[in-house]
Amino acid sequence: MSEYQGAKKMTEPTIYPGTVDPKVIVALDFPDADAALHLARALDAGQCRVKVGKELFTRAGPVLVEKLQQLGFDVFLDLKYHDIPNTTAQACRAAAELGVWMVNVHALGGRRMMEAAREAVDKTVHRPLLIAVTILTSLDADELHEVGLSGSPEDNVLRLACLARSSGLDGVVCSPWEVAALRKTVASDFRLVTPGVRPAGTMADDQKRITTPEDAIRLGASYLVVGRPVTRAGNPLVALANINATIN
Ligand code: C5P
């Protein structure tokens, strides 16, 4: 049991009665609400969740999140908060009050920031899952050293995942190539959320270290963030169903 779990009364995230637990989170990487809603209406909220990131949220805001939720989707609000503990906590609380299913912060914000975020969402009626970004996969070892982080990217990912865990967070975002090593270190209820997933035979696009959905789940991923293989498919619902068929 982590220090945090030992010290505080834990609340569990809300599980809505009758809902299943779709593993695929479709990344709505669109520039505006109309395009995002058009795709969402072509999907099935019973088969996936959706992710709203910085560009879409900055353009379309909480109204879009509410519309997606009205369509029945659980929303992962991927805004990667990183600020002083009070500011981050209040942002996470606002996200929770918006009703999102999952929200994230940067683990590099430190223990006090993550604990404050956890305490803030614990006080809300529908607590979202609170997860951390460890090291951005865009950073290589030289860039990490330049900002003062020694060790390999993998060492830093493991250390920050453990810090997130002991600060009361529910999981981390990680590359599918990091899943196996992380699973050896963290318990099965610690969510590993992995982008960089490509069904066999589809294009890698700009992703470098990819894994198939079935391999990512087999290695221990909890949820898969999938964008273009679904959003750019001729029939997004069929593409999604095919992914689900390989992992169920
Ligand atoms: O289209 P694709 O499946 O590559 O989209 C992946 C999604 O996951 C995008 O929203 C991207 O920003 C996000 N992501 C990622 N790699 C990370 C973190 C997030 O691809 N390390």
CSV table of C-alpha atoms and ligand atoms in Angstrom, one decimal:
chain,number,residue,atom,x,y,z
A,1,MET,CA,0.0,0.0,0.0
A,2,SER,CA,1.4,3.5,-0.9
A,3,GLU,CA,2.1,6.1,1.7
A,4,TYR,CA,-0.8,8.1,0.3
A,5,GLN,CA,-3.2,5.2,0.6
A,6,GLY,CA,-2.1,4.6,4.2
A,7,ALA,CA,-2.5,8.2,5.2
A,8,LYS,CA,-5.8,9.2,3.6
A,9,LYS,CA,-9.3,7.8,3.2
A,10,MET,CA,-9.5,6.8,-0.5
A,11,THR,CA,-12.6,7.3,-2.6
A,12,GLU,CA,-13.2,5.3,-5.7
A,13,PRO,CA,-14.0,6.8,-9.0
A,14,THR,CA,-17.6,6.8,-10.0
A,15,ILE,CA,-18.7,3.7,-11.9
A,16,TYR,CA,-22.1,4.5,-13.5
A,17,PRO,CA,-24.6,1.6,-13.2
A,18,GLY,CA,-24.8,-0.5,-16.3
A,19,THR,CA,-21.8,0.9,-18.1
A,20,VAL,CA,-19.3,-1.3,-19.6
A,21,ASP,CA,-15.6,-0.5,-19.6
A,22,PRO,CA,-14.4,0.2,-23.1
A,23,LYS,CA,-10.6,0.0,-23.5
A,24,VAL,CA,-10.3,2.3,-26.5
A,25,ILE,CA,-10.1,6.0,-26.1
A,26,VAL,CA,-10.6,7.7,-29.4
A,27,ALA,CA,-8.4,10.9,-29.7
A,28,LEU,CA,-10.6,13.6,-31.1
A,29,ASP,CA,-7.7,15.5,-32.7
A,30,PHE,CA,-9.9,18.0,-34.6
A,31,PRO,CA,-9.6,21.7,-34.9
A,32,ASP,CA,-13.2,22.5,-34.1
A,33,ALA,CA,-16.3,21.2,-32.3
A,34,ASP,CA,-18.3,20.5,-35.5
A,35,ALA,CA,-15.7,18.0,-36.8
A,36,ALA,CA,-15.3,16.4,-33.4
A,37,LEU,CA,-19.1,16.0,-32.9
A,38,HIS,CA,-19.5,14.7,-36.5
A,39,LEU,CA,-17.0,11.9,-35.7
A,40,ALA,CA,-18.5,11.3,-32.3
A,41,ARG,CA,-21.9,10.8,-33.8
A,42,ALA,CA,-20.4,8.2,-36.1
A,43,LEU,CA,-19.1,6.2,-33.1
A,44,ASP,CA,-20.8,4.2,-30.3
A,45,ALA,CA,-20.4,5.3,-26.7
A,46,GLY,CA,-20.7,1.7,-25.6
A,47,GLN,CA,-17.5,0.8,-27.6
A,48,CYS,CA,-15.1,3.6,-26.8
A,49,ARG,CA,-14.3,6.7,-24.7
A,50,VAL,CA,-13.1,9.9,-26.3
A,51,LYS,CA,-10.2,12.2,-25.6
A,52,VAL,CA,-10.3,16.0,-25.8
A,53,GLY,CA,-6.9,17.7,-25.9
A,54,LYS,CA,-5.5,21.1,-25.7
A,55,GLU,CA,-6.3,22.4,-29.3
A,56,LEU,CA,-9.9,21.2,-29.3
A,57,PHE,CA,-10.6,22.3,-25.7
A,58,THR,CA,-9.0,25.7,-26.3
A,59,ARG,CA,-11.2,26.2,-29.3
A,60,ALA,CA,-14.4,24.5,-28.2
A,61,GLY,CA,-14.3,24.6,-24.4
A,62,PRO,CA,-16.5,23.0,-21.8
A,63,VAL,CA,-19.6,23.2,-24.0
A,64,LEU,CA,-18.1,20.6,-26.3
A,65,VAL,CA,-17.3,18.3,-23.4
A,66,GLU,CA,-20.9,18.6,-22.2
A,67,LYS,CA,-22.2,17.8,-25.7
A,68,LEU,CA,-20.0,14.7,-25.9
A,69,GLN,CA,-21.2,13.6,-22.5
A,70,GLN,CA,-24.8,14.1,-23.6
A,71,LEU,CA,-24.1,11.8,-26.5
A,72,GLY,CA,-23.1,9.2,-23.8
A,73,PHE,CA,-19.3,9.4,-24.1
A,74,ASP,CA,-16.9,9.3,-21.2
A,75,VAL,CA,-14.4,12.1,-21.7
A,76,PHE,CA,-10.7,12.0,-21.0
A,77,LEU,CA,-9.8,15.7,-20.7
A,78,ASP,CA,-6.1,15.6,-21.8
A,79,LEU,CA,-4.9,19.0,-20.6
A,80,LYS,CA,-1.8,17.8,-18.7
A,81,TYR,CA,-2.0,20.4,-15.9
A,82,HIS,CA,1.4,21.5,-14.5
A,83,ASP,CA,1.3,24.4,-12.0
A,84,ILE,CA,1.6,25.2,-8.3
A,85,PRO,CA,-0.4,22.7,-6.1
A,86,ASN,CA,-3.4,25.1,-5.5
A,87,THR,CA,-3.8,26.1,-9.2
A,88,THR,CA,-3.5,22.5,-10.4
A,89,ALA,CA,-5.9,21.2,-7.7
A,90,GLN,CA,-8.5,23.8,-8.7
A,91,ALA,CA,-8.2,23.0,-12.4
A,92,CYS,CA,-8.7,19.3,-11.6
A,93,ARG,CA,-11.7,20.1,-9.5
A,94,ALA,CA,-13.2,22.2,-12.3
A,95,ALA,CA,-12.6,19.3,-14.7
A,96,ALA,CA,-14.3,16.9,-12.2
A,97,GLU,CA,-17.3,19.3,-11.8
A,98,LEU,CA,-17.6,19.3,-15.6
A,99,GLY,CA,-18.2,15.5,-15.3
A,100,VAL,CA,-15.1,14.2,-17.1
A,101,TRP,CA,-14.2,10.5,-16.7
A,102,MET,CA,-10.4,11.1,-16.7
A,103,VAL,CA,-8.1,14.0,-16.3
A,104,ASN,CA,-4.3,14.3,-16.2
A,105,VAL,CA,-1.4,16.3,-14.7
A,106,HIS,CA,2.4,16.2,-15.2
A,107,ALA,CA,4.2,14.1,-12.7
A,108,LEU,CA,7.1,16.6,-12.9
A,109,GLY,CA,4.8,19.0,-10.9
A,110,GLY,CA,5.9,16.9,-7.9
A,111,ARG,CA,4.3,15.1,-5.0
A,112,ARG,CA,2.6,18.0,-3.3
A,113,MET,CA,1.0,19.1,-6.6
A,114,MET,CA,-0.3,15.6,-7.3
A,115,GLU,CA,-1.6,15.0,-3.7
A,116,ALA,CA,-3.4,18.4,-3.9
A,117,ALA,CA,-5.0,17.4,-7.2
A,118,ARG,CA,-6.1,14.0,-5.7
A,119,GLU,CA,-7.5,15.7,-2.6
A,120,ALA,CA,-9.4,18.2,-4.8
A,121,VAL,CA,-11.1,15.5,-7.0
A,122,ASP,CA,-11.8,13.4,-3.9
A,123,LYS,CA,-14.1,16.1,-2.7
A,124,THR,CA,-16.2,16.1,-5.9
A,125,VAL,CA,-19.4,14.1,-6.5
A,126,HIS,CA,-18.2,12.2,-9.6
A,127,ARG,CA,-14.5,11.7,-9.0
A,128,PRO,CA,-12.7,11.3,-12.3
A,129,LEU,CA,-9.7,9.0,-12.7
A,130,LEU,CA,-6.6,11.2,-12.1
A,131,ILE,CA,-3.5,10.1,-14.1
A,132,ALA,CA,-0.1,11.5,-14.8
A,133,VAL,CA,2.1,12.1,-17.7
A,134,THR,CA,5.7,11.0,-16.8
A,135,ILE,CA,8.2,12.0,-19.5
A,136,LEU,CA,6.9,13.3,-22.8
A,137,THR,CA,7.7,10.7,-25.4
A,138,SER,CA,8.9,13.5,-27.7
A,139,LEU,CA,11.9,14.1,-25.4
A,140,ASP,CA,15.2,12.1,-25.9
A,141,ALA,CA,18.0,11.5,-23.4
A,142,ASP,CA,19.9,14.6,-24.5
A,143,GLU,CA,16.9,16.9,-24.0
A,144,LEU,CA,16.3,15.4,-20.6
A,145,HIS,CA,19.9,16.0,-19.6
A,146,GLU,CA,19.5,19.6,-20.9
A,147,VAL,CA,16.7,20.2,-18.5
A,148,GLY,CA,18.6,18.7,-15.6
A,149,LEU,CA,17.2,15.1,-15.5
A,150,SER,CA,19.9,12.5,-15.3
A,151,GLY,CA,19.4,8.8,-16.3
A,152,SER,CA,17.6,7.4,-19.3
A,153,PRO,CA,14.1,8.3,-20.3
A,154,GLU,CA,13.0,4.8,-19.1
A,155,ASP,CA,14.5,5.4,-15.7
A,156,ASN,CA,12.7,8.7,-15.4
A,157,VAL,CA,9.4,7.2,-16.5
A,158,LEU,CA,9.6,4.4,-13.9
A,159,ARG,CA,10.7,6.8,-11.1
A,160,LEU,CA,7.9,9.3,-11.9
A,161,ALA,CA,5.3,6.5,-12.3
A,162,CYS,CA,6.2,5.4,-8.7
A,163,LEU,CA,6.0,8.9,-7.5
A,164,ALA,CA,2.5,9.3,-9.1
A,165,ARG,CA,1.4,6.1,-7.5
A,166,SER,CA,2.5,7.1,-4.1
A,167,SER,CA,1.0,10.5,-4.5
A,168,GLY,CA,-2.4,8.9,-4.9
A,169,LEU,CA,-2.8,9.0,-8.6
A,170,ASP,CA,-4.7,6.3,-10.5
A,171,GLY,CA,-2.3,5.7,-13.3
A,172,VAL,CA,0.0,7.1,-16.0
A,173,VAL,CA,0.1,7.7,-19.7
A,174,CYS,CA,3.0,5.7,-21.2
A,175,SER,CA,4.4,4.3,-24.4
A,176,PRO,CA,3.3,0.7,-25.1
A,177,TRP,CA,7.0,-0.1,-25.0
A,178,GLU,CA,7.1,0.9,-21.4
A,179,VAL,CA,4.0,-1.0,-20.3
A,180,ALA,CA,5.7,-4.3,-19.5
A,181,ALA,CA,8.4,-2.7,-17.3
A,182,LEU,CA,5.8,-0.6,-15.5
A,183,ARG,CA,3.5,-3.6,-15.0
A,184,LYS,CA,6.3,-5.3,-13.1
A,185,THR,CA,6.5,-2.4,-10.8
A,186,VAL,CA,2.9,-1.2,-10.2
A,187,ALA,CA,-0.2,-3.1,-9.2
A,188,SER,CA,-2.8,-4.2,-11.7
A,189,ASP,CA,-5.3,-1.5,-10.5
A,190,PHE,CA,-2.8,1.2,-11.5
A,191,ARG,CA,-4.0,2.3,-15.0
A,192,LEU,CA,-1.6,2.4,-17.8
A,193,VAL,CA,-2.9,4.5,-20.7
A,194,THR,CA,-1.1,4.0,-23.9
A,195,PRO,CA,-1.0,5.9,-27.2
A,196,GLY,CA,1.2,4.8,-30.1
A,197,VAL,CA,-1.2,1.9,-30.9
A,198,ARG,CA,-1.7,0.7,-34.5
A,199,PRO,CA,-3.8,-2.3,-35.6
A,200,ALA,CA,-1.8,-4.7,-37.8
A,201,GLY,CA,-1.6,-3.5,-41.3
A,202,THR,CA,-2.4,0.2,-40.7
A,203,MET,CA,-0.1,3.1,-41.2
A,204,ALA,CA,2.2,4.2,-38.4
A,205,ASP,CA,1.8,7.9,-39.4
A,206,ASP,CA,4.3,9.9,-37.3
A,207,GLN,CA,4.3,7.4,-34.4
A,208,LYS,CA,7.7,5.7,-34.0
A,209,ARG,CA,7.4,3.0,-31.3
A,210,ILE,CA,4.1,1.4,-32.0
A,211,THR,CA,2.4,-1.8,-30.8
A,212,THR,CA,-0.8,-3.5,-31.9
A,213,PRO,CA,-3.9,-3.1,-29.7
A,214,GLU,CA,-3.8,-6.8,-28.7
A,215,ASP,CA,-0.1,-6.7,-27.8
A,216,ALA,CA,-0.6,-3.5,-25.7
A,217,ILE,CA,-3.4,-5.1,-23.7
A,218,ARG,CA,-1.5,-8.4,-23.4
A,219,LEU,CA,1.5,-6.5,-22.0
A,220,GLY,CA,-0.7,-4.9,-19.4
A,221,ALA,CA,-2.2,-1.7,-20.8
A,222,SER,CA,-5.5,-0.6,-19.2
A,223,TYR,CA,-6.7,1.7,-21.9
A,224,LEU,CA,-5.5,2.5,-25.5
A,225,VAL,CA,-5.5,6.0,-27.0
A,226,VAL,CA,-6.2,5.6,-30.7
A,227,GLY,CA,-6.6,8.5,-33.1
A,228,ARG,CA,-6.1,8.3,-36.8
A,229,PRO,CA,-6.7,4.6,-37.3
A,230,VAL,CA,-10.3,5.3,-36.2
A,231,THR,CA,-10.8,9.0,-37.1
A,232,ARG,CA,-9.4,8.7,-40.6
A,233,ALA,CA,-11.0,5.3,-41.4
A,234,GLY,CA,-13.6,5.2,-44.2
A,235,ASN,CA,-16.0,3.8,-41.6
A,236,PRO,CA,-14.8,4.8,-38.0
A,237,LEU,CA,-17.4,2.5,-36.3
A,238,VAL,CA,-16.1,-0.5,-38.2
A,239,ALA,CA,-12.5,0.4,-37.5
A,240,LEU,CA,-13.3,0.7,-33.8
A,241,ALA,CA,-15.2,-2.6,-33.8
A,242,ASN,CA,-12.3,-4.3,-35.5
A,243,ILE,CA,-9.9,-3.1,-32.7
A,244,ASN,CA,-12.3,-4.2,-30.0
A,245,ALA,CA,-12.6,-7.6,-31.6
A,246,THR,CA,-8.8,-8.0,-31.4
A,247,ILE,CA,-8.7,-7.1,-27.7
A,248,ASN,CA,-11.8,-8.7,-26.3
B,1,C5P,O1,-3.5,9.4,-34.3
B,1,C5P,P1,-2.8,8.8,-33.2
B,1,C5P,O2,-3.3,7.4,-32.9
B,1,C5P,O3,-1.3,8.8,-33.4
B,1,C5P,O4,-3.1,9.7,-31.9
B,1,C5P,C1,-2.5,9.5,-30.7
B,1,C5P,C2,-3.0,10.4,-29.7
B,1,C5P,O5,-2.3,10.2,-28.5
B,1,C5P,C3,-2.8,11.9,-30.0
B,1,C5P,O6,-3.9,12.7,-29.4
B,1,C5P,C4,-1.5,12.3,-29.4
B,1,C5P,O7,-1.4,13.6,-29.1
B,1,C5P,C5,-1.6,11.4,-28.1
B,1,C5P,N1,-0.3,11.1,-27.5
B,1,C5P,C6,0.7,10.4,-28.2
B,1,C5P,N2,1.9,10.2,-27.6
B,1,C5P,C7,2.1,10.5,-26.3
B,1,C5P,C8,1.1,11.2,-25.6
B,1,C5P,C9,-0.1,11.5,-26.2
B,1,C5P,O8,0.5,10.1,-29.4
B,1,C5P,N3,3.2,10.2,-25.8
